[in-house]
Coordinates of C-alpha atoms and ligand atoms in Angstrom, one line a residue:
M1 CA 43.8 5.7 9.7
K2 CA 40.5 4.8 9.8
R3 CA 38.9 1.5 8.6
I4 CA 35.6 2.0 7.0
G5 CA 32.8 -0.5 5.9
M6 CA 30.8 1.0 3.3
L7 CA 27.2 -0.9 2.0
T8 CA 24.2 0.3 0.2
S9 CA 20.9 -1.8 0.8
G10 CA 17.4 -1.7 -0.3
G11 CA 16.0 -0.8 -3.5
D12 CA 18.3 1.4 -5.6
C13 CA 18.2 5.0 -6.7
Q14 CA 19.7 7.9 -8.0
A15 CA 22.7 9.3 -6.5
L16 CA 24.2 6.6 -4.5
N17 CA 27.3 6.8 -6.2
A18 CA 27.2 10.6 -5.8
A19 CA 27.0 10.5 -1.8
M20 CA 29.7 7.5 -1.3
R21 CA 31.7 9.8 -3.2
G22 CA 31.2 12.5 -1.1
V23 CA 32.0 10.5 1.9
V24 CA 35.5 9.3 0.5
K25 CA 36.4 13.0 -1.0
T26 CA 35.7 14.4 2.1
L27 CA 37.8 11.9 4.1
I28 CA 40.9 11.8 1.7
N29 CA 41.0 15.6 1.2
G30 CA 40.8 15.8 5.1
K31 CA 44.1 14.4 4.8
E32 CA 42.5 10.9 6.5
E33 CA 44.1 7.9 5.8
V34 CA 41.6 5.5 4.9
E35 CA 41.1 1.7 4.1
I36 CA 37.7 1.1 2.6
Y37 CA 35.8 -2.0 2.7
G38 CA 32.9 -1.8 -0.1
F39 CA 30.3 -4.8 1.0
I40 CA 28.8 -6.2 -2.1
D41 CA 24.9 -6.3 -2.6
G42 CA 23.9 -4.7 0.8
Y43 CA 24.0 -6.4 4.3
K44 CA 24.3 -9.7 2.6
G45 CA 28.2 -8.3 1.9
L46 CA 28.5 -8.1 5.5
I47 CA 26.8 -11.3 6.3
Y48 CA 28.6 -13.5 4.3
S49 CA 31.8 -11.3 4.5
N50 CA 31.9 -10.5 0.6
F51 CA 33.6 -7.5 0.0
R52 CA 36.2 -5.2 -2.3
M53 CA 38.6 -3.5 -1.2
L54 CA 38.3 0.5 -2.8
T55 CA 40.7 3.3 -3.1
G56 CA 40.0 7.1 -3.9
H57 CA 40.0 5.9 -7.8
D58 CA 37.0 3.7 -7.6
F59 CA 35.3 6.8 -6.7
S60 CA 36.2 9.1 -9.4
G61 CA 33.6 9.7 -12.2
I62 CA 30.9 8.4 -10.6
L63 CA 28.8 11.6 -9.8
T64 CA 26.8 11.3 -12.5
K65 CA 26.5 7.7 -12.5
G66 CA 23.1 5.8 -11.5
G67 CA 22.8 2.4 -9.6
T68 CA 25.4 1.7 -7.1
I69 CA 28.5 0.5 -7.6
L70 CA 28.6 -1.6 -4.4
G71 CA 25.5 -3.6 -5.8
T72 CA 22.4 -3.6 -3.6
S73 CA 19.8 -6.3 -2.3
R74 CA 16.8 -6.4 0.0
T75 CA 17.4 -8.2 3.2
P76 CA 14.2 -7.6 5.2
F77 CA 14.3 -6.4 8.7
K78 CA 11.6 -8.8 9.5
T79 CA 13.8 -11.7 9.4
I80 CA 17.2 -10.2 10.2
K81 CA 17.3 -12.2 13.6
D82 CA 16.0 -15.4 11.9
P83 CA 19.0 -18.0 11.0
D84 CA 19.5 -18.4 7.4
E85 CA 18.8 -21.6 5.5
N86 CA 22.1 -22.8 6.8
G87 CA 21.7 -21.9 10.4
L88 CA 23.9 -18.8 10.2
D89 CA 22.8 -16.3 13.0
K90 CA 23.0 -13.0 10.5
V91 CA 23.4 -10.5 13.2
E92 CA 26.0 -12.4 15.0
A93 CA 27.7 -12.7 11.8
M94 CA 27.8 -9.3 10.7
K95 CA 29.1 -8.0 14.1
Q96 CA 32.0 -10.9 13.8
N97 CA 32.8 -9.6 10.4
Y98 CA 33.1 -6.3 11.5
H99 CA 35.4 -7.0 14.2
K100 CA 37.3 -9.5 12.3
L101 CA 38.3 -6.6 9.6
K102 CA 38.9 -4.2 12.5
L103 CA 36.4 -1.7 11.0
D104 CA 36.4 1.8 12.7
C105 CA 32.6 2.3 11.5
L106 CA 30.2 1.2 8.8
V107 CA 28.8 3.7 6.5
I108 CA 25.4 2.5 5.2
L109 CA 23.1 4.2 2.7
G110 CA 19.4 3.0 2.8
G111 CA 15.9 3.6 3.4
N112 CA 13.8 2.9 5.8
G113 CA 14.2 -1.0 6.4
T114 CA 18.0 -0.6 6.1
H115 CA 17.8 1.9 9.1
K116 CA 15.9 -0.4 11.2
T117 CA 18.9 -2.9 10.5
A118 CA 21.2 -0.1 11.0
N119 CA 20.1 1.0 14.3
L120 CA 20.2 -2.6 15.2
L121 CA 23.8 -2.8 14.7
R122 CA 24.4 0.3 16.6
E123 CA 22.5 -1.2 19.7
E124 CA 24.8 -4.2 19.4
G125 CA 27.9 -1.9 19.7
L126 CA 28.8 -0.9 16.2
N127 CA 29.9 2.3 15.0
V128 CA 27.2 3.3 12.3
V129 CA 26.7 6.4 10.4
T130 CA 23.5 6.5 7.5
L131 CA 22.6 8.2 4.8
P132 CA 19.2 8.5 3.8
K133 CA 18.3 7.3 0.3
T134 CA 14.8 6.6 -1.3
I135 CA 12.8 7.9 -4.2
D136 CA 10.0 7.6 -1.9
N137 CA 10.9 10.4 0.4
D138 CA 9.4 8.8 3.7
L139 CA 12.4 8.5 5.8
W140 CA 11.5 10.2 9.1
G141 CA 14.1 13.2 10.4
T142 CA 14.9 14.3 7.1
D143 CA 12.9 16.8 5.1
M144 CA 14.3 15.2 1.8
T145 CA 16.2 11.9 0.9
F146 CA 18.6 11.7 -2.0
G147 CA 16.8 10.1 -5.1
F148 CA 13.5 11.7 -4.5
Q149 CA 14.0 14.5 -7.1
S150 CA 15.4 12.8 -9.6
A151 CA 12.5 10.4 -9.5
V152 CA 10.0 13.2 -9.3
D153 CA 12.0 14.4 -12.6
I154 CA 11.4 11.6 -14.2
A155 CA 7.7 10.8 -13.2
T156 CA 6.8 14.4 -13.9
E157 CA 8.3 13.8 -17.7
A158 CA 5.9 10.3 -17.9
I159 CA 3.0 12.8 -17.2
D160 CA 4.2 15.5 -19.7
C161 CA 4.2 13.0 -22.6
I162 CA 0.8 11.5 -21.6
H163 CA -0.6 15.0 -21.6
T164 CA 0.0 15.9 -25.3
T165 CA -1.5 12.3 -26.2
A166 CA -4.5 12.3 -23.7
A167 CA -5.6 16.1 -25.4
S168 CA -5.2 14.5 -28.8
H169 CA -7.6 11.5 -28.0
G170 CA -10.1 13.0 -25.0
R171 CA -9.2 10.2 -23.2
V172 CA -8.7 9.5 -19.6
F173 CA -5.2 8.5 -18.9
I174 CA -3.8 7.2 -15.4
V175 CA 0.1 7.4 -14.6
E176 CA 1.1 5.0 -11.8
V177 CA 4.0 6.3 -9.9
M178 CA 6.0 4.5 -7.4
G179 CA 5.4 4.6 -3.7
H180 CA 3.4 1.5 -2.0
K181 CA 3.3 3.1 1.8
V182 CA 3.5 7.1 0.9
G183 CA 2.5 9.6 -1.7
W184 CA 5.1 12.0 -1.8
L185 CA 6.4 11.1 -5.4
T186 CA 2.8 10.6 -6.7
L187 CA 2.1 14.4 -5.3
N188 CA 4.9 16.1 -6.5
A189 CA 4.9 14.5 -9.7
G190 CA 1.2 15.0 -10.0
M191 CA 1.4 18.5 -9.2
A192 CA 4.4 19.1 -11.4
G193 CA 2.8 17.4 -14.3
G194 CA -0.7 19.2 -13.9
A195 CA -2.6 15.8 -13.0
D196 CA -6.4 16.6 -12.5
I197 CA -6.6 14.0 -9.8
I198 CA -4.0 12.2 -7.4
L199 CA -4.5 9.5 -5.5
I200 CA -2.2 8.6 -2.8
P201 CA -2.1 5.8 0.0
E202 CA -2.6 8.5 3.2
I203 CA -5.6 9.6 1.3
P204 CA -8.3 7.1 0.6
Y205 CA -10.3 7.6 -2.4
D206 CA -14.2 7.3 -3.4
I207 CA -14.5 6.5 -6.8
D208 CA -17.7 8.4 -7.3
K209 CA -15.6 11.5 -6.4
V210 CA -13.0 10.5 -8.9
I211 CA -15.5 10.3 -11.5
A212 CA -17.7 13.6 -10.6
K213 CA -14.2 15.4 -11.0
I214 CA -14.0 13.7 -14.5
E215 CA -17.7 14.6 -15.5
E216 CA -16.9 18.2 -14.2
R217 CA -14.1 18.5 -16.5
D218 CA -16.1 17.2 -19.4
K219 CA -18.5 19.6 -18.4
S220 CA -16.1 22.3 -18.5
G221 CA -15.1 21.2 -22.0
S222 CA -12.0 19.4 -21.4
R223 CA -11.6 17.0 -23.4
F224 CA -9.3 14.5 -21.3
T225 CA -8.5 14.1 -17.5
I226 CA -4.9 12.8 -16.1
I227 CA -4.9 11.0 -12.8
A228 CA -1.4 10.2 -10.9
V229 CA -2.3 7.2 -8.9
A230 CA 0.4 5.8 -6.4
E231 CA 1.0 2.2 -6.3
G232 CA -0.3 2.3 -2.7
A233 CA -3.3 4.1 -3.5
I234 CA -6.3 2.7 -1.5
S235 CA -10.3 3.0 -1.8
K236 CA -12.1 4.3 1.1
E237 CA -14.1 0.8 1.3
D238 CA -10.5 -1.2 1.2
A239 CA -8.8 1.4 4.0
K240 CA -11.8 -0.1 6.3
L241 CA -11.0 -3.8 6.0
T242 CA -8.8 -5.4 8.7
K243 CA -5.1 -6.4 7.7
K244 CA -6.3 -9.7 7.4
E245 CA -9.5 -9.0 5.4
Y246 CA -7.6 -7.0 3.1
K247 CA -4.5 -9.8 2.6
K248 CA -7.5 -12.0 2.0
K249 CA -9.0 -9.6 -0.6
M250 CA -6.0 -9.2 -2.5
E251 CA -5.6 -12.9 -2.7
K252 CA -8.0 -13.2 -5.2
Y253 CA -7.4 -9.4 -7.0
P254 CA -8.2 -9.8 -10.4
Y255 CA -5.9 -6.5 -11.7
P256 CA -2.1 -5.7 -12.1
S257 CA -2.2 -3.3 -9.8
V258 CA -4.6 -0.5 -8.3
S259 CA -4.5 1.8 -11.2
Y260 CA -5.7 -1.0 -13.5
E261 CA -8.7 -1.1 -10.8
V262 CA -9.4 2.3 -10.9
A263 CA -9.2 2.5 -14.7
A264 CA -11.7 -0.6 -14.6
K265 CA -14.3 1.0 -12.1
I266 CA -14.4 4.6 -14.2
Q267 CA -14.8 2.6 -17.4
E268 CA -17.9 0.5 -16.0
K269 CA -19.3 3.4 -14.6
T270 CA -18.8 6.2 -17.3
G271 CA -18.3 4.0 -20.5
R272 CA -15.2 6.6 -21.0
E273 CA -11.8 5.0 -22.4
V274 CA -9.2 4.8 -20.0
R275 CA -5.4 4.1 -20.7
V276 CA -3.0 3.0 -18.1
T277 CA 1.0 4.0 -18.0
V278 CA 3.2 2.4 -15.4
P279 CA 6.7 4.1 -15.7
G280 CA 7.9 1.4 -12.9
H281 CA 11.4 1.3 -12.3
T282 CA 12.4 3.7 -14.7
Q283 CA 11.9 6.3 -12.0
R284 CA 14.6 4.8 -10.0
G285 CA 17.0 4.6 -13.3
G286 CA 19.5 7.2 -15.0
S287 CA 21.5 9.9 -13.9
P288 CA 20.7 11.5 -10.9
C289 CA 19.2 15.2 -11.4
P290 CA 21.5 17.9 -10.9
Y291 CA 19.7 19.1 -7.3
D292 CA 20.4 15.3 -6.2
R293 CA 24.1 15.4 -7.4
V294 CA 24.6 18.4 -4.9
F295 CA 22.4 17.2 -2.0
A296 CA 23.9 13.9 -1.9
S297 CA 27.4 15.3 -2.0
R298 CA 26.8 17.6 0.7
L299 CA 25.2 14.6 2.9
G300 CA 28.3 12.4 2.2
S301 CA 30.6 15.1 2.8
E302 CA 28.8 15.6 6.6
A303 CA 29.0 11.9 7.0
G304 CA 32.8 12.0 6.5
K305 CA 32.7 15.1 9.0
L306 CA 31.3 12.6 11.5
I307 CA 33.6 9.8 10.8
V308 CA 36.3 12.4 11.3
D309 CA 35.4 13.3 14.6
G310 CA 34.5 9.8 15.6
E311 CA 30.9 10.6 16.0
Y312 CA 28.8 7.6 15.5
G313 CA 25.0 6.6 15.7
F314 CA 23.8 9.2 13.3
M315 CA 22.0 9.7 10.2
V316 CA 22.7 12.7 8.2
G317 CA 19.6 14.5 7.0
Y318 CA 18.3 17.6 6.2
K319 CA 15.8 20.0 8.1
N320 CA 15.0 23.4 7.6
R321 CA 17.3 24.0 4.8
E322 CA 20.3 22.7 6.7
I323 CA 22.3 19.3 6.8
V324 CA 21.9 18.2 10.5
R325 CA 22.9 14.8 12.3
V326 CA 20.0 13.0 13.8
P327 CA 20.3 10.1 16.0
L328 CA 19.5 6.6 14.4
E329 CA 17.5 5.6 17.2
D330 CA 14.9 8.6 16.6
V331 CA 14.8 7.7 12.4
A332 CA 14.6 3.9 12.8
G333 CA 10.7 2.3 12.4
K334 CA 9.3 5.4 11.7
L335 CA 7.6 6.7 8.4
K336 CA 7.3 10.3 7.2
M337 CA 3.8 10.4 5.7
V338 CA 1.9 13.2 3.8
A339 CA -0.6 14.3 6.2
P340 CA -4.2 14.6 4.7
D341 CA -4.2 18.4 5.8
A342 CA -0.9 19.3 5.1
S343 CA -0.4 22.6 3.4
I344 CA 1.0 21.1 0.0
V345 CA -2.4 18.8 0.0
K346 CA -4.5 22.5 1.0
E347 CA -2.7 24.1 -1.7
A348 CA -3.1 21.4 -4.4
K349 CA -6.9 21.3 -3.5
L350 CA -7.2 25.1 -4.0
L351 CA -5.7 24.9 -7.5
G352 CA -8.5 22.1 -8.6
I353 CA -6.9 19.1 -8.2
S354 CA -9.3 16.2 -6.4
F355 CA -7.8 13.5 -4.0
G356 CA -10.9 11.7 -4.6
D357 CA -11.6 12.2 -1.1
Ligands
LIG1 O1 11.2 2.1 -1.6 C1 11.7 2.5 -3.1 C2 10.6 1.4 -4.2 O2 11.0 2.0 -5.4 C3 9.0 2.0 -4.0 O3 8.6 3.0 -4.4 C4 8.7 0.7 -4.4 O4 7.3 0.5 -4.3 C5 9.5 -0.3 -4.3 O5 10.7 0.4 -4.1 C6 9.7 -1.2 -5.7 O6 10.4 -2.2 -5.1 P1 11.1 -3.4 -5.8 O7 12.2 -2.7 -6.5 O8 11.7 -4.3 -4.8 O9 10.2 -4.1 -6.7

């Protein structure tokens, strides 16, 4: 008999349910007797002992369902060691609840912040197995996270739809894609949607280079330009600021987001009409794409095997087309970013895409 605690933490994404279903099906089909404690709203559920007993039935019919049947919330790692408003030691509370329920392990699904806390719990002696979720695809130790491909599909569709209207009006269109720290989603959706310019956090842009690309397209007879901008895209000037200087600048930032700044600058310098579209959280919503359903199921299945084997302290990842076990201490606290000289960036440039650098 295995007593398993399960939680989903951080921003949601597609295929969280598919991944949890993969874990549970593998255990049940392996004739493992299991008791599943589903903690509600991520680490909060574990801290405040808010859980629901789940059976195999709860995991039936959820393969195609977006969101998470357990609910999720952000519990920042930065403040995890600070007591809560009532003086409760959150880490101690998680440990006590784990031991009180006599859990054999925790299955934790999440992104970067979630993995830092998962690793802390491992260091505190708890058995932990994690699964890599995030539309950002920025977790170190895995070539891919689930949710990413589904989000690429949605962001690409947004760019596709803009294409027809951009062509009719001869305007410059900006589509803002999610990703504050990394540009994987913008880069992939931008390439898939045929964007002319792609701006990502890892490659600071020069607005004059962006405008030069628009003018080059004008001269060549293209009536419109599509720019895919990551939420965290940053200009070369801003990239030179210290953290403190940047924070100060952002206090008086007059735009809702970077896309509006880029739009205003293009408009100001060229007189061209520019429109901004922000698909926002639609990128994390809806049904997982078929790729993610299969991928998350495979990852979940491997997590189930780890539990059967009693092997803990791993994230289940994906490397060179193989499902792999990655030690949690190697994953926690590291971001997988787009290298400015990565081959995909070079190839995009050869296709004529400008990164504004
Ligand atoms: O980490 C996933 C993500 O969707 C990012 O791409 C985005 O910047 C952020 O979460 C948005 O966070 P929230 O849902 O808290 O607004």
